Short mmCIF file of C-alpha atoms and ligand atoms in Angstrom, two decimals:
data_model
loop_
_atom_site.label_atom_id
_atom_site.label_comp_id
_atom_site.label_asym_id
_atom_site.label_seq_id
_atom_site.Cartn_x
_atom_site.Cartn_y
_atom_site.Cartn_z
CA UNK B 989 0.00 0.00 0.00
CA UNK B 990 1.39 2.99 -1.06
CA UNK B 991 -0.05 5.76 1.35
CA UNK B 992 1.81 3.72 3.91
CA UNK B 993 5.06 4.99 2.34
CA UNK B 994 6.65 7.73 2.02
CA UNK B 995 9.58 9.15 -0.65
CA UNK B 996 12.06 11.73 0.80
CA UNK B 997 15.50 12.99 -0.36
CA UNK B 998 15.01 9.65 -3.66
CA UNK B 999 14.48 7.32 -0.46
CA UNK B 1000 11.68 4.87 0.98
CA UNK B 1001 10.09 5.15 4.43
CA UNK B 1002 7.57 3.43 5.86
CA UNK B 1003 5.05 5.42 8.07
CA UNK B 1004 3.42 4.37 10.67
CA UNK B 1005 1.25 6.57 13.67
CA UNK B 1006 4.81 8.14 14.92
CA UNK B 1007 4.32 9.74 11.69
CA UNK B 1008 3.73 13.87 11.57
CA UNK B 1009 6.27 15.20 8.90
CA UNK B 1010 4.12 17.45 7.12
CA UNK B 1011 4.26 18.46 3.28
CA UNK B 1012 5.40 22.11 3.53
CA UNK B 1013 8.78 20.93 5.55
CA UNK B 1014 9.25 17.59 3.22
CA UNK B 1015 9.47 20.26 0.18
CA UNK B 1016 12.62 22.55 1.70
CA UNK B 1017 14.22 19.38 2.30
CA UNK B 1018 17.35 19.28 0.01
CA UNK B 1019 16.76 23.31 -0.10
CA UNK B 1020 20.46 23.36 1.51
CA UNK B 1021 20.39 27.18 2.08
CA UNK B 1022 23.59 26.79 4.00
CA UNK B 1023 25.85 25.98 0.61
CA UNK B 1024 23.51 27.55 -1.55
CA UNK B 1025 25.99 30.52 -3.57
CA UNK B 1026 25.43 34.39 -1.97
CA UNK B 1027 22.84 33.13 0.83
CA UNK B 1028 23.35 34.91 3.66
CA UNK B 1029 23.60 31.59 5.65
CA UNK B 1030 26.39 30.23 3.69
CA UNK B 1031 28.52 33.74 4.02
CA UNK B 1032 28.14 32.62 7.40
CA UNK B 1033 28.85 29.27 7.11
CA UNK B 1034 31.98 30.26 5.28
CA UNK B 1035 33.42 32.60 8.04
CA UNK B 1036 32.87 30.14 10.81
CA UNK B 1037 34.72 27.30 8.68
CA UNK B 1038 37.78 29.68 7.65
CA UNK B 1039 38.13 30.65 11.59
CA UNK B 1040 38.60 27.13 12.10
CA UNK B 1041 40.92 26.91 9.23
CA UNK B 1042 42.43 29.31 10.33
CA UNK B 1043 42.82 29.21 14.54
CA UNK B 1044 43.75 25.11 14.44
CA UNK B 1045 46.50 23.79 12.28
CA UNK B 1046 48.97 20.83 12.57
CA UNK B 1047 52.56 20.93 12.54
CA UNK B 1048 52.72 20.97 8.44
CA UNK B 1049 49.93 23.65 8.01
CA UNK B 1050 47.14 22.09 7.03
CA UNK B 1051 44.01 22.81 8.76
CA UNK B 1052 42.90 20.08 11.56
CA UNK B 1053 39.02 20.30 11.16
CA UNK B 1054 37.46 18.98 8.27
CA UNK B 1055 34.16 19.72 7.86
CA UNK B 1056 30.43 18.09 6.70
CA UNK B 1057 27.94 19.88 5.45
CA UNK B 1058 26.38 17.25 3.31
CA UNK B 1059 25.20 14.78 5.63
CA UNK B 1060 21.31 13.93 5.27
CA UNK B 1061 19.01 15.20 7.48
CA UNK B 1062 17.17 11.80 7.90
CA UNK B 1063 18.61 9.78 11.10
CA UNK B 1064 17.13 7.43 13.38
CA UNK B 1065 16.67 7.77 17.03
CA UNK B 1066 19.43 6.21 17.93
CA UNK B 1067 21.56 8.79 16.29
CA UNK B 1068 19.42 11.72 17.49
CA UNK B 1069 19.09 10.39 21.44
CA UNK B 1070 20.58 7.11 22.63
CA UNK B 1071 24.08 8.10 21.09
CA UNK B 1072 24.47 11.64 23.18
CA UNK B 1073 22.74 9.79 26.08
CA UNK B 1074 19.65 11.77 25.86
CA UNK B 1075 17.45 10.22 29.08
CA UNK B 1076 14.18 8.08 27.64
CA UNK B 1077 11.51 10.04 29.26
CA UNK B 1078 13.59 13.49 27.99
CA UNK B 1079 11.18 15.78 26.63
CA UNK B 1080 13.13 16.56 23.30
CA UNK B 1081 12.21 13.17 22.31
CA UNK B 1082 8.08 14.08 22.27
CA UNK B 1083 6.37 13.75 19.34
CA UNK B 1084 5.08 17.16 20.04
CA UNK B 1085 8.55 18.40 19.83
CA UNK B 1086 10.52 16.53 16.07
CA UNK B 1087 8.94 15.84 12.58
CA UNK B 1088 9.02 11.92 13.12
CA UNK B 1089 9.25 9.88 9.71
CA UNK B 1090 8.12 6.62 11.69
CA UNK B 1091 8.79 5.81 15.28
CA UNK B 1092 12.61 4.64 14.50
CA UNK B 1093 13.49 7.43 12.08
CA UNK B 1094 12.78 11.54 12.23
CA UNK B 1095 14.54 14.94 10.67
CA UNK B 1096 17.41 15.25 12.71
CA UNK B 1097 16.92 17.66 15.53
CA UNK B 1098 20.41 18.71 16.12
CA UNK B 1099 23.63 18.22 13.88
CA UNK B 1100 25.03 16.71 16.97
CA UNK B 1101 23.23 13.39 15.86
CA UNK B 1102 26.32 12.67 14.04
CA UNK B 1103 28.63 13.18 16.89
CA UNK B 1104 29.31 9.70 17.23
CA UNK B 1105 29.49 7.85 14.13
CA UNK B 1106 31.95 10.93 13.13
CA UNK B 1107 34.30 9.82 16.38
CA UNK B 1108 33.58 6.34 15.80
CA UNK B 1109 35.40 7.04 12.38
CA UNK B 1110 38.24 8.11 13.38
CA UNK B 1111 37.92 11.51 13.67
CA UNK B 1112 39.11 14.01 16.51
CA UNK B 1113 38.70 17.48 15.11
CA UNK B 1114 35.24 17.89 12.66
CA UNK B 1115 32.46 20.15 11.90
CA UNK B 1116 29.11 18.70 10.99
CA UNK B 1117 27.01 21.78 9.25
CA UNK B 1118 23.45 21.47 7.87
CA UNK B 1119 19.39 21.82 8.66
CA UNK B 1120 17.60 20.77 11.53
CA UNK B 1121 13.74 20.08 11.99
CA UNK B 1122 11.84 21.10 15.43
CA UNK B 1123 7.97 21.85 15.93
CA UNK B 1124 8.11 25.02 17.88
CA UNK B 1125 6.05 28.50 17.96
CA UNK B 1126 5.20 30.01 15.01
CA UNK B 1127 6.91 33.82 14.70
CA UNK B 1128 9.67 36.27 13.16
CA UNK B 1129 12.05 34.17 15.34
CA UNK B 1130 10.87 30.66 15.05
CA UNK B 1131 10.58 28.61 11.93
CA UNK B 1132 10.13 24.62 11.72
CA UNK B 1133 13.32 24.33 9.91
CA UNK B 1134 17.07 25.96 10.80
CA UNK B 1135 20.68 25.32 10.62
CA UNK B 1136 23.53 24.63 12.67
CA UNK B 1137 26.59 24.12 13.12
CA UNK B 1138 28.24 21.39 15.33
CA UNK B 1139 31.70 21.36 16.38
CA UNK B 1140 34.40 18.66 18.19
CA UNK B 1141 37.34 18.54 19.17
CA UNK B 1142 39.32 15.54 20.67
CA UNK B 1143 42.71 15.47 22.45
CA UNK B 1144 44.98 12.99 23.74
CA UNK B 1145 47.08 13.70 27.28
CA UNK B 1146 50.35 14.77 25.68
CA UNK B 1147 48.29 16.92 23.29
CA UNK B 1148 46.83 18.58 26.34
CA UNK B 1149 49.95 18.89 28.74
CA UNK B 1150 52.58 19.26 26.15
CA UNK B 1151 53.33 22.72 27.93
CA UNK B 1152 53.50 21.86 30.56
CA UNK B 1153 56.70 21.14 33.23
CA UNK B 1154 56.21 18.22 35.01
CA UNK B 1155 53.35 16.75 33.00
CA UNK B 1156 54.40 13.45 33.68
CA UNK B 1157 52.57 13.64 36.46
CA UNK B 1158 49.70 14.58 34.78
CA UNK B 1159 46.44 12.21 33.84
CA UNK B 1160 43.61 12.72 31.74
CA UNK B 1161 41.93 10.56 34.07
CA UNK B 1162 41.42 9.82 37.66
CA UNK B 1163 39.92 6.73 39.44
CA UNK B 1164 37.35 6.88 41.93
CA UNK B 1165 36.39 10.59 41.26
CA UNK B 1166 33.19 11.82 42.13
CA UNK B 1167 30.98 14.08 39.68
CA UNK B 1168 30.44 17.39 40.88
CA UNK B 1169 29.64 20.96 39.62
CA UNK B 1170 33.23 21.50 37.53
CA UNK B 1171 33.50 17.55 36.25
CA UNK B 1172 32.43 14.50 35.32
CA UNK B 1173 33.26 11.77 37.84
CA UNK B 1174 36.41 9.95 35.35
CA UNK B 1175 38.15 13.21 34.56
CA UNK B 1176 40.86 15.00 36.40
CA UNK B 1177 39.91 18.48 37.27
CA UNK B 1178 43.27 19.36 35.58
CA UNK B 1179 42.54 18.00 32.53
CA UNK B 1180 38.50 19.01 31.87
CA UNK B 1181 40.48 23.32 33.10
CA UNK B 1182 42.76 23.39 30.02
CA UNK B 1183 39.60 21.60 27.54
CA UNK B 1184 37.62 24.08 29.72
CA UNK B 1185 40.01 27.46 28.66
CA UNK B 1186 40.74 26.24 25.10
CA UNK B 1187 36.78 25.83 24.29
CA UNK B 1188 35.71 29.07 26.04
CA UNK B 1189 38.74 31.18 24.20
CA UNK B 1190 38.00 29.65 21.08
CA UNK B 1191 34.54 30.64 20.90
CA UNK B 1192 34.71 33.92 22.40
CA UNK B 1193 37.09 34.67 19.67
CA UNK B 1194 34.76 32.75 17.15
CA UNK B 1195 32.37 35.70 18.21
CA UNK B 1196 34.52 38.48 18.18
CA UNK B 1197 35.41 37.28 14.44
CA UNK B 1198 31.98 37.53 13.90
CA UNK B 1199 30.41 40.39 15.57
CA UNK B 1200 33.76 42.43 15.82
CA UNK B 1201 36.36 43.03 18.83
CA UNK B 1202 34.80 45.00 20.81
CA UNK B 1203 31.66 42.31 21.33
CA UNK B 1204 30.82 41.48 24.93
CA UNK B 1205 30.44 37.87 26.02
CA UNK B 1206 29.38 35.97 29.33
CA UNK B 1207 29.23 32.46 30.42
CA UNK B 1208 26.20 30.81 32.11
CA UNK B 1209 25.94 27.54 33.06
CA UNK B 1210 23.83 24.98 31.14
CA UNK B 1211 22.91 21.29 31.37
CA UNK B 1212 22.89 18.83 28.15
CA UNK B 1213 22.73 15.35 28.34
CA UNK B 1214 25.78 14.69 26.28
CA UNK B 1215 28.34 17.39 28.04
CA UNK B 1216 29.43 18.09 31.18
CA UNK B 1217 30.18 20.40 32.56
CA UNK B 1218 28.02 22.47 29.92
CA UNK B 1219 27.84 25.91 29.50
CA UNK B 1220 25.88 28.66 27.11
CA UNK B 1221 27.75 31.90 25.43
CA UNK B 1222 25.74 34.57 25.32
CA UNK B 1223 26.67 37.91 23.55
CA UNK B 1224 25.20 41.52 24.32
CA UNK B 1225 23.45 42.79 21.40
CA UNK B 1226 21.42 46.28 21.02
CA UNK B 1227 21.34 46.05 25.16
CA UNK B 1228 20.37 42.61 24.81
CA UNK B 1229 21.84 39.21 26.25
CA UNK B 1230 21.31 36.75 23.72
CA UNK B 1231 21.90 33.65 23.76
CA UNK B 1232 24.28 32.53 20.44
CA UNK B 1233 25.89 28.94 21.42
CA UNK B 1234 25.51 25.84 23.92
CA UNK B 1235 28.73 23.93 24.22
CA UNK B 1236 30.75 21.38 27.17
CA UNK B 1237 33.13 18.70 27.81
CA UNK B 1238 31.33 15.43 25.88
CA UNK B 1239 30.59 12.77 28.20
CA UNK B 1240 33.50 10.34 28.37
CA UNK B 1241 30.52 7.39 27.66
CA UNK B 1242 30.25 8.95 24.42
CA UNK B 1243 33.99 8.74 23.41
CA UNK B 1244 34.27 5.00 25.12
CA UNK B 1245 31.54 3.81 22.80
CA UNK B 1246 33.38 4.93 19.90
CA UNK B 1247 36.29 4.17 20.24
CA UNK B 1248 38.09 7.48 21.43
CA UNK B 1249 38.90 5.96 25.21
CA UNK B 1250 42.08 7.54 25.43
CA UNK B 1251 41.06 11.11 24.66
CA UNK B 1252 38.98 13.99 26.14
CA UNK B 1253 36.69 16.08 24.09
CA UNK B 1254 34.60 19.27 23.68
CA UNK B 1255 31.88 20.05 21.66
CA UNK B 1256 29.62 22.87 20.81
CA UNK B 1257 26.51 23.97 18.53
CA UNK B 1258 25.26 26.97 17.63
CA UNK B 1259 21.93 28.24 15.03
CA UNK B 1260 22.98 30.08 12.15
CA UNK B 1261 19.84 31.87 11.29
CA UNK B 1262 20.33 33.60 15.20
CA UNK B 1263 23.13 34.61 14.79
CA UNK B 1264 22.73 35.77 10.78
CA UNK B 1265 19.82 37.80 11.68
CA UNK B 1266 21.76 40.01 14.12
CA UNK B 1267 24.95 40.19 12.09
CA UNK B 1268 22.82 40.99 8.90
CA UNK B 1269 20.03 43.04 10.18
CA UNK B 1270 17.39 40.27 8.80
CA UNK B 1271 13.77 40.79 10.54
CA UNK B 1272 12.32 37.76 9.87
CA UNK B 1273 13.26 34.00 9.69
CA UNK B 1274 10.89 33.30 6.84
CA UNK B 1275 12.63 35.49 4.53
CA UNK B 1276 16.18 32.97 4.31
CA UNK B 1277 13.71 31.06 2.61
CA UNK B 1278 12.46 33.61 -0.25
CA UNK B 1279 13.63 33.56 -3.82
CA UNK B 1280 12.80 36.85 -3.67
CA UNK B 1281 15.81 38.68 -6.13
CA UNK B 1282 14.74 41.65 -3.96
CA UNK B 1283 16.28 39.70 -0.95
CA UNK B 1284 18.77 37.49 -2.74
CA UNK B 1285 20.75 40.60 -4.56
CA UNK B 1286 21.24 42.73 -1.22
CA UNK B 1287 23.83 39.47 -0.36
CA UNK B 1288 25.55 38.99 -4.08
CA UNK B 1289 29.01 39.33 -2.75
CA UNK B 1290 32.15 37.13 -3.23
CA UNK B 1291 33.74 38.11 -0.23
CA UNK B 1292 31.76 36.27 3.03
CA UNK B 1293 33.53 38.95 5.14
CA UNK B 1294 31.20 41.50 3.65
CA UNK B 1295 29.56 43.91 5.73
CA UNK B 1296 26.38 44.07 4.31
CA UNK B 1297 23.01 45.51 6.84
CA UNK B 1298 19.69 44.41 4.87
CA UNK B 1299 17.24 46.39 3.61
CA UNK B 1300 13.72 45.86 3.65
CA UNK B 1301 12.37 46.54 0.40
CA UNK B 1302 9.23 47.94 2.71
CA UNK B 1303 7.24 46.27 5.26
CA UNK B 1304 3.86 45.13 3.68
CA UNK B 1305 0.73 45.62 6.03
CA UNK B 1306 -0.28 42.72 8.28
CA UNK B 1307 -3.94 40.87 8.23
CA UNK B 1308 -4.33 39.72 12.25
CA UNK B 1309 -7.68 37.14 11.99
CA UNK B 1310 -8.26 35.27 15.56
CA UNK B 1311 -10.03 32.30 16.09
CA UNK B 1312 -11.27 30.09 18.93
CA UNK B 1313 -12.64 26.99 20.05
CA UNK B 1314 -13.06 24.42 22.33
CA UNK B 1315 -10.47 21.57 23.22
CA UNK B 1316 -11.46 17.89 22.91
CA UNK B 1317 -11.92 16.40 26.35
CA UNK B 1318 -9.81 13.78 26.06
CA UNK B 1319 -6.54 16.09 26.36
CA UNK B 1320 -5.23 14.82 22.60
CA UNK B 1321 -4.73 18.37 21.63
CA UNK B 1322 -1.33 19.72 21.41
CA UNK B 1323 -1.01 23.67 20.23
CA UNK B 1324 2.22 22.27 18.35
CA UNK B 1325 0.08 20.24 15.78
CA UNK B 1326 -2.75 23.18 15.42
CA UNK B 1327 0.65 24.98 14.20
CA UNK B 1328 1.68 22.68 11.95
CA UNK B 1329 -1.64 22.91 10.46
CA UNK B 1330 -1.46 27.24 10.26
CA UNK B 1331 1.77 26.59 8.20
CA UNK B 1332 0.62 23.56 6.29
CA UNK B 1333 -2.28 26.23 4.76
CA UNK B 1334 -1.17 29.49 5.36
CA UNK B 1335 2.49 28.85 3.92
CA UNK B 1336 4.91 31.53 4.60
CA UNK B 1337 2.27 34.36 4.68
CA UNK B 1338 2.03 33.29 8.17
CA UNK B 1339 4.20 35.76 10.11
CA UNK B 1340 2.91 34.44 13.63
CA UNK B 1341 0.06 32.89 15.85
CA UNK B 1342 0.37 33.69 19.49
CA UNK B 1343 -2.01 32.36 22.09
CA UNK B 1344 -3.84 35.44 22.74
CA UNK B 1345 -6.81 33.72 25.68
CA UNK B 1346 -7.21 30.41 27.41
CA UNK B 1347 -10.55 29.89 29.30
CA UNK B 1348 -12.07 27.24 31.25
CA UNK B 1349 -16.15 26.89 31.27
CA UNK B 1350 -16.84 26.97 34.74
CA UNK B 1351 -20.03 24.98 34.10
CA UNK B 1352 -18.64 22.99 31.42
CA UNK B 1353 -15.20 22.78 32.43
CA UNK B 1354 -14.26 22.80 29.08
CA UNK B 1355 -11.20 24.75 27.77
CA UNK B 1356 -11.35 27.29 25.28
CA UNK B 1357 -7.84 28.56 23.11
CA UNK B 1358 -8.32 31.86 20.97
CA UNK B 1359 -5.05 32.67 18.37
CA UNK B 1360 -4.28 35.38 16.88
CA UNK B 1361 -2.51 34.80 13.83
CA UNK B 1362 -1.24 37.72 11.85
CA UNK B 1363 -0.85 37.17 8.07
CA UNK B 1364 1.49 38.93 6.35
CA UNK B 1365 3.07 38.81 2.58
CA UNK B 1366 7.19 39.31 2.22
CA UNK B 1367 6.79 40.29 -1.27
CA UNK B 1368 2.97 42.19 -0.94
CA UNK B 1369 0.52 43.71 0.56
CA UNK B 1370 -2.70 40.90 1.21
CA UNK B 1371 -6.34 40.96 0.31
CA UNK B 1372 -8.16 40.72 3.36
CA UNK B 1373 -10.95 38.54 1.19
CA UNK B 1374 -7.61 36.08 0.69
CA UNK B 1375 -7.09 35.45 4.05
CA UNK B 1376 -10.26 35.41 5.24
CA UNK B 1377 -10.30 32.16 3.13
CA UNK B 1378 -7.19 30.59 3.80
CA UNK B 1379 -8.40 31.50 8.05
CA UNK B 1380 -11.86 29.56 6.89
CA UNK B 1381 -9.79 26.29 5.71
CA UNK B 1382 -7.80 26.63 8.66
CA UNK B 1383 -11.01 26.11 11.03
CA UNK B 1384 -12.07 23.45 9.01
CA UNK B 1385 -8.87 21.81 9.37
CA UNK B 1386 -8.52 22.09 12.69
CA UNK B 1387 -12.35 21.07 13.18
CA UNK B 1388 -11.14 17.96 11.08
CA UNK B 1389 -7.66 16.80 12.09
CA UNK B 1390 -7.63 18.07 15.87
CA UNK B 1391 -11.66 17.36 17.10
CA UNK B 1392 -11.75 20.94 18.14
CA UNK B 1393 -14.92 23.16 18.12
CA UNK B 1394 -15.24 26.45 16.59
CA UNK B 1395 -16.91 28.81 18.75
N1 LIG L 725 22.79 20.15 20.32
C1 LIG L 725 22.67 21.27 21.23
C2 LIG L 725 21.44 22.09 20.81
O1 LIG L 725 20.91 21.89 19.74
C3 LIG L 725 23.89 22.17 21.19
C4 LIG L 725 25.14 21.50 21.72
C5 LIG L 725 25.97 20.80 20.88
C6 LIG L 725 25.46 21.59 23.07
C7 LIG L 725 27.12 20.19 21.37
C8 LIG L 725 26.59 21.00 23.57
C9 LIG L 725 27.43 20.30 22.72
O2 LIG L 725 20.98 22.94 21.54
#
């Protein structure tokens, strides 16, 4: 049976009811916006790779990370979560939360799915660059599909120490250690302090190369499953703390599954489209995704290093419909999939839907939601009459799919 099948990227899935990719996110896959010539993504791609060229080489010159940025998107959940040690009942695994293909397979959520298999190759100093899928809010911000870059680094004890005086004396690893705040129970404090300084100065210089010298960055602690200890960078921007990169020491299970026993790591991943927005002056997410030449033209330049601050060709009025109904009672409904459906009609006229009211009956006791979803054209102005048709297929999908009831 066919409709039990699906075809993505010239491959054969089954589906099954773990399924919830949607149409509108299966057709940007292969979009590649990351190596695609002049996009402002891959000028940014480009500058993050030559920093790395540049900042780590061996003795002979060469640069020590190589770097992916054509690995598919479609992994299984053993790359995404049981590889990094990602906790069963975690809640990144919820359906609610990944575009699952069937209940073994999804669009990766993370570059960091390859992690592994990249160390289990042989490899101690890569960058793994391409899209990821999450189901998330709906806004200038947020959009079902991004990219990112990954980054490790592995290093042997001599590697580490080689500076040092007496570093005989010196392990990677200690023996009955205990895990506390500053590291993981195997490592020696000494050891996880130099991985510690090397990462943090290598990224705050990553964002200075970025965002200029005089950028100010601060450390806050962070937890991920697959690091520790695990911290975020955030930069301040237009009197804003935001928050660019989440990085740590990997977990030394991690490096004993695959083969990298004798070495100690760090790792990091960041979202281009954050930081790309900022550097570039970009408004809004959905417009890395327009063929619009009016778009495209402002970043035709050879040089990545370009300073270039967008334009807006002008800002197109918004059309803000709300609607509301009442939740099934048997707590199915997830505001995640009554998104999915808002994109799966509107497209990329939808700017944003924001949860404007929730109400309980009190007779009833039943729960009412109201959105407010604001329609609104990159390219024109809209016809109220046009989205007060695409908002009228919307109820009636949601009416059909989610076994809500228009009030
Ligand atoms: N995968 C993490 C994320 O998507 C980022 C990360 C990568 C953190 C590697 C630590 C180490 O948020």
């Amino acid at each position: 049976d066919k409709s039990n099948e699906l075809m993505l990227l010239g491959q054969k899935y089954a589906t099954d009811d773990w399924t919830n990719v949607m149409p509108n996110v299966i057709a940007k896959l292969g979009r590649n916006l990351h190596v695609q010539q002049n996009h402002p993504l891959s000028h940014l791609r480009q500058r993050i790779v030559n920093y790395f060229y540049g900042q780590f080489r061996s003795k002979s010159g060469t640069p020590s990370f190589s770097v992916y940025d054509n690995i598919c998107p479609i992994v299984t959940v053993e790359q995404n979560f049981d590889s990094l040690l990602v906790p069963k009942d975690h809640p990144s695994r919820k359906k609610t939360d990944c575009y699952f293909i069937n209940q073994d397979t999804l669009l990766r959520a993370h570059t960091t799915a390859h992690q592994a298999e990249l160390i289990s190759m042989g490899l101690n100093n890569f960058l793994v660059i391409g899209d990821v899928y999450r189901r998330d809010e709906i806004d200038r911000t947020h959009y079902s599909i991004f990219h990112q870059v990954d980054a490790v680094r592995l290093r042997t004890s001599q590697e580490i120490f080689r500076n040092v005086n007496d570093s005989e004396n010196l392990k990677l690893f200690e023996h009955r250690g205990i895990e506390n705040a500053d590291k993981q129970a195997c490592h020696s404090l000494e050891a996880v302090k130099v991985m510690e300084q090397e990462l943090k100065s290598t990224l705050t210089s990553l964002a200075q190369a970025i965002f200029g010298k005089d950028v100010q960055c601060r450390w806050v602690d962070q937890y991920f499953p697959f690091t520790h200890p695990s911290w975020e960078l955030e930069i301040l921007h237009n009197d804003n703390w935001l928050e660019i990169l989440g990085c740590g020491i990997m977990r030394q299970e991690i490096l004993q599954k695959s083969g990298a026993m004798d070495r100690i790591g760090w790792a990091f991943g960041l979202g281009l489209e954050r930081l790309a927005m900022r550097l570039y002056n970009i408004p809004d997410i959905r417009l890395f995704w327009s063929n619009d030449a009016g778009f495209l033209n402002q970043f035709k330049v050879d040089n990545p290093n370009a300073h270039i601050q967008y334009k807006p060709i002008s800002i197109y009025p918004p059309c803000i419909n709300d609607i509301s109904f009442w939740l099934p009672e048997d707590g199915s409904y997830s505001s995640h999939d009554f998104y999915d459906i808002v994109r799966e009609i509107g497209g990329d006229i939808i700017e944003q839907i924001s949860l404007k009211d929730e109400f309980i009956h009190p007779n009833t006791k039943k729960t009412s939601h109201c959105y407010s979803i604001v329609y609104r054209h990159m390219e024109r102005t809209l016809i109220q009459k046009v989205v007060n048709k695409i908002h009228d297929q919307i109820a009636k999908a949601a009416t059909a799919k989610l076994n809500v009831v228009i009030r």
